[in-house]
Short mmCIF file of C-alpha atoms in Angstrom, two decimals:
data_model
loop_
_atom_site.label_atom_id
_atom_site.label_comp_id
_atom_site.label_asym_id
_atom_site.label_seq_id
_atom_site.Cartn_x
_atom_site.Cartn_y
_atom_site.Cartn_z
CA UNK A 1 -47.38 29.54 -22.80
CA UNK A 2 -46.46 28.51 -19.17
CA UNK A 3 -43.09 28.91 -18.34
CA UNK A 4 -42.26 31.22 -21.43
CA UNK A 5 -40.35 34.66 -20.54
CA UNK A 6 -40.46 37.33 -23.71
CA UNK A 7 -37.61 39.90 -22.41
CA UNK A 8 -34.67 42.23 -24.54
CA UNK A 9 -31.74 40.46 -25.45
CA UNK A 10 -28.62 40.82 -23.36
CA UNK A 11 -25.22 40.72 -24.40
CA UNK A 12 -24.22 37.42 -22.92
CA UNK A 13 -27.23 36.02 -25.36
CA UNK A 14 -24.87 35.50 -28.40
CA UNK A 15 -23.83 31.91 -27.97
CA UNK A 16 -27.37 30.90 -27.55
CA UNK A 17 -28.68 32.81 -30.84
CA UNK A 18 -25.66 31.57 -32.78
CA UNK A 19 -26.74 28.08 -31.32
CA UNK A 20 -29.96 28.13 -33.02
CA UNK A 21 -29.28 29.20 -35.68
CA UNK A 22 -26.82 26.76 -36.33
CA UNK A 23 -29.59 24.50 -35.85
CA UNK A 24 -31.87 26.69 -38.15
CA UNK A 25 -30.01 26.65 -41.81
CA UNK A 26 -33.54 28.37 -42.88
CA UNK A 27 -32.78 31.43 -40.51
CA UNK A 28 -29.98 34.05 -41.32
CA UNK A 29 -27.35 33.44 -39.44
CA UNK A 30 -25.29 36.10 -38.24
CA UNK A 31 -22.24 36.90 -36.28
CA UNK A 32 -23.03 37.05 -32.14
CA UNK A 33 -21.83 40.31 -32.48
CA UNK A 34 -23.94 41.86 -35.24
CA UNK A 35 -27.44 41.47 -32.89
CA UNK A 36 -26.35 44.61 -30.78
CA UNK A 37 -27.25 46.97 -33.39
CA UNK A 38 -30.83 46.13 -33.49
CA UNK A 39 -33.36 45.84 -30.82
CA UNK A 40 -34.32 42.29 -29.90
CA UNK A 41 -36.07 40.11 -27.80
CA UNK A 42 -35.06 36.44 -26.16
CA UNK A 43 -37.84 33.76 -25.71
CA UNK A 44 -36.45 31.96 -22.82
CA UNK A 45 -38.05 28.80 -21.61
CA UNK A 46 -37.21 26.91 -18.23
CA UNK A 47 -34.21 29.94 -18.30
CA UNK A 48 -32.46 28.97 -21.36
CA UNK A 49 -32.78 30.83 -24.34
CA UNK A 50 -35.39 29.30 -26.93
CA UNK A 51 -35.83 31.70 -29.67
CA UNK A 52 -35.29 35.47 -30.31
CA UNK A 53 -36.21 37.68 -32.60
CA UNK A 54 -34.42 41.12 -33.85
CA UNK A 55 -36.00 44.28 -35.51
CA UNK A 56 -35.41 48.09 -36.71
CA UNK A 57 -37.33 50.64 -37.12
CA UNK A 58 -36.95 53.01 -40.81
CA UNK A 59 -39.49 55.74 -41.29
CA UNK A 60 -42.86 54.18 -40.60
CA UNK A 61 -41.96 50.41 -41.01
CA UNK A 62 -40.79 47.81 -39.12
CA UNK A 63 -38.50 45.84 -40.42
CA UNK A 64 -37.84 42.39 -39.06
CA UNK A 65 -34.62 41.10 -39.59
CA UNK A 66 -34.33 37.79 -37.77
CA UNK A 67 -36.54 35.02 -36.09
CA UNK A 68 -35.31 31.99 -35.41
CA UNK A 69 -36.91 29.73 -32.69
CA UNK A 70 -34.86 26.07 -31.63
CA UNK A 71 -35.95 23.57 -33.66
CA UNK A 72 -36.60 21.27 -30.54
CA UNK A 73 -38.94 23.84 -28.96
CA UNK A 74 -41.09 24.61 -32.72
CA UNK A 75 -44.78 24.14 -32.27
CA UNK A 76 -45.20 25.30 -29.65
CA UNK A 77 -46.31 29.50 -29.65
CA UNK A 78 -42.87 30.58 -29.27
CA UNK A 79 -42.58 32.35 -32.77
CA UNK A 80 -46.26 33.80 -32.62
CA UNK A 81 -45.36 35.19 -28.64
CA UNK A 82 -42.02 37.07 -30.65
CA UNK A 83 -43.75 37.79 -33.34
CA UNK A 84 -46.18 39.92 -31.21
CA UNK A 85 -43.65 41.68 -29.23
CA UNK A 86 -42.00 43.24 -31.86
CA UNK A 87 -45.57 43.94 -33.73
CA UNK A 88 -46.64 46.10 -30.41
CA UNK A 89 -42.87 47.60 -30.26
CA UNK A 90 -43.35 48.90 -34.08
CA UNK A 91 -46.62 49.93 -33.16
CA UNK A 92 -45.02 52.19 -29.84
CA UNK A 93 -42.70 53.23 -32.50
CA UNK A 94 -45.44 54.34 -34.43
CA UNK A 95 -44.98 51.90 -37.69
CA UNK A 96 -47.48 51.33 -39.73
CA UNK A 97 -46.66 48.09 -41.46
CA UNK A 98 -43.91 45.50 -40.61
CA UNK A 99 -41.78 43.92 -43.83
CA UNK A 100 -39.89 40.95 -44.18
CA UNK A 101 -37.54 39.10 -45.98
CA UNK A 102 -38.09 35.18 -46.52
CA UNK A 103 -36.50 32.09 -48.64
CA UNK A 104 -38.79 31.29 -51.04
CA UNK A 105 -38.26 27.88 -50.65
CA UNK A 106 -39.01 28.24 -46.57
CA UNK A 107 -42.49 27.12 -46.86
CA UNK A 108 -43.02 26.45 -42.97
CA UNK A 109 -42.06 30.53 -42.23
CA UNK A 110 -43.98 31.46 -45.37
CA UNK A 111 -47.24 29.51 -43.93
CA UNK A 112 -46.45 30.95 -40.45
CA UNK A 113 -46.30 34.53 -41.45
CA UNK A 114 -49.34 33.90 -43.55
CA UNK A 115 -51.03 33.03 -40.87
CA UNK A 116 -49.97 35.85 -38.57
CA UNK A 117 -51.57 38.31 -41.22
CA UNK A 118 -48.58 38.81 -43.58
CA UNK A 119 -48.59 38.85 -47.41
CA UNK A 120 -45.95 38.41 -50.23
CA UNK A 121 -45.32 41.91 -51.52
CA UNK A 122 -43.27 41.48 -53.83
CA UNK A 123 -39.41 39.54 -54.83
CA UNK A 124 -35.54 39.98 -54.16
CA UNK A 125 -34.17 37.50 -57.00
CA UNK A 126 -30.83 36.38 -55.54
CA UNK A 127 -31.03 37.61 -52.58
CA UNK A 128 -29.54 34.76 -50.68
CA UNK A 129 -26.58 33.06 -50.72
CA UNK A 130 -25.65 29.48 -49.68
CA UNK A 131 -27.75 28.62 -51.56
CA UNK A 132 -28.14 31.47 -53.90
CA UNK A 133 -32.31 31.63 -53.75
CA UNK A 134 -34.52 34.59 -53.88
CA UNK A 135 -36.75 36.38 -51.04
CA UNK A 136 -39.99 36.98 -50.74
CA UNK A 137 -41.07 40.43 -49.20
CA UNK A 138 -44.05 40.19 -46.97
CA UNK A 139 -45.47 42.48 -44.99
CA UNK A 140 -48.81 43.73 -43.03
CA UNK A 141 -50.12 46.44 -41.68
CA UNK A 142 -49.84 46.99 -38.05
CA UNK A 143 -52.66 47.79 -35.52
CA UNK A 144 -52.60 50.16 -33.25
CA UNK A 145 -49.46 51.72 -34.77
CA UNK A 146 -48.33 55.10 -33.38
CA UNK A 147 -49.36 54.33 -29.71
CA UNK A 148 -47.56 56.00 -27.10
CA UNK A 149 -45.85 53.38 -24.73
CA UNK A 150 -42.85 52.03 -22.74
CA UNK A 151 -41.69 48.44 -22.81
CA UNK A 152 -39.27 49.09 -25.94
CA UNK A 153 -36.30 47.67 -25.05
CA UNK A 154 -32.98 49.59 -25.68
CA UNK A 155 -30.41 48.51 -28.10
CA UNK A 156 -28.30 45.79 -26.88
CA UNK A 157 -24.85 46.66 -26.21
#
């Protein structure tokens, strides 16, 4: 996508994720604060940020945590772009398959992961709150995994 910067997320970043995912009540929303313990990227667009996305690494999975693009910007390839960043940073890492939490009632991320390879794996009843709802687990195996390679961001922070 012209015009579309993937890069880590820097610590001045937090009003901008908390922005969308105000504007997201599908996303988890967390405090500013709690991104710098993960490793994340920032999708910025005409230099303001318009989606991110947040990850950690356990054993040989990669777990992503949080994606959230602005609604206003949807549609456009910004989720897929994220998506694929932290599928090759897993894969430097040497994951094998990438799991993920989603609302089972969030059927525009369910059809999106779907589409970028991912399968329900199994169920978290009650996992949510606000509204209390259950997760779905997805995940899919990653390609490539266990490449050597640079481009993995630090932690932020």
């Amino acid at each position: 996508m012209e015009g579309l910067t993937i890069r880590p997320l820097e610590l001045g970043d937090g009003p901008a994720l908390e922005r969308i995912t105000a504007q997201s009540p599908e996303a988890s929303s967390w405090p500013a604060g709690s991104y710098r313990d993960f490793t994340g990227w920032a999708a910025e667009l005409s230099g303001a940020v318009a989606g991110f996305v947040v990850a950690r690494i356990a054993a040989d999975e990669l777990e992503i945590l949080n994606l959230a693009v602005d609604p206003a910007e949807r549609g456009r390839g910004i989720g897929r772009e994220l998506l694929a960043r932290v599928l090759a940073f897993g894969g430097e890492a040497g994951a094998r398959r990438a799991v993920l939490e989603v609302r089972e009632s969030n059927q525009g991320a369910r059809r999106f992961y779907a589409a970028q390879g991912f399968a329900a794996v199994g169920r978290r009843p009650g996992y949510y709150r606000d509204p209390v709802e259950d997760a779905l687990l997805m995940a899919r195996a990653i390609e490539g995994a266990g490449k050597v390679g640079s481009g993995c961001p630090s932690q932020v922070g």
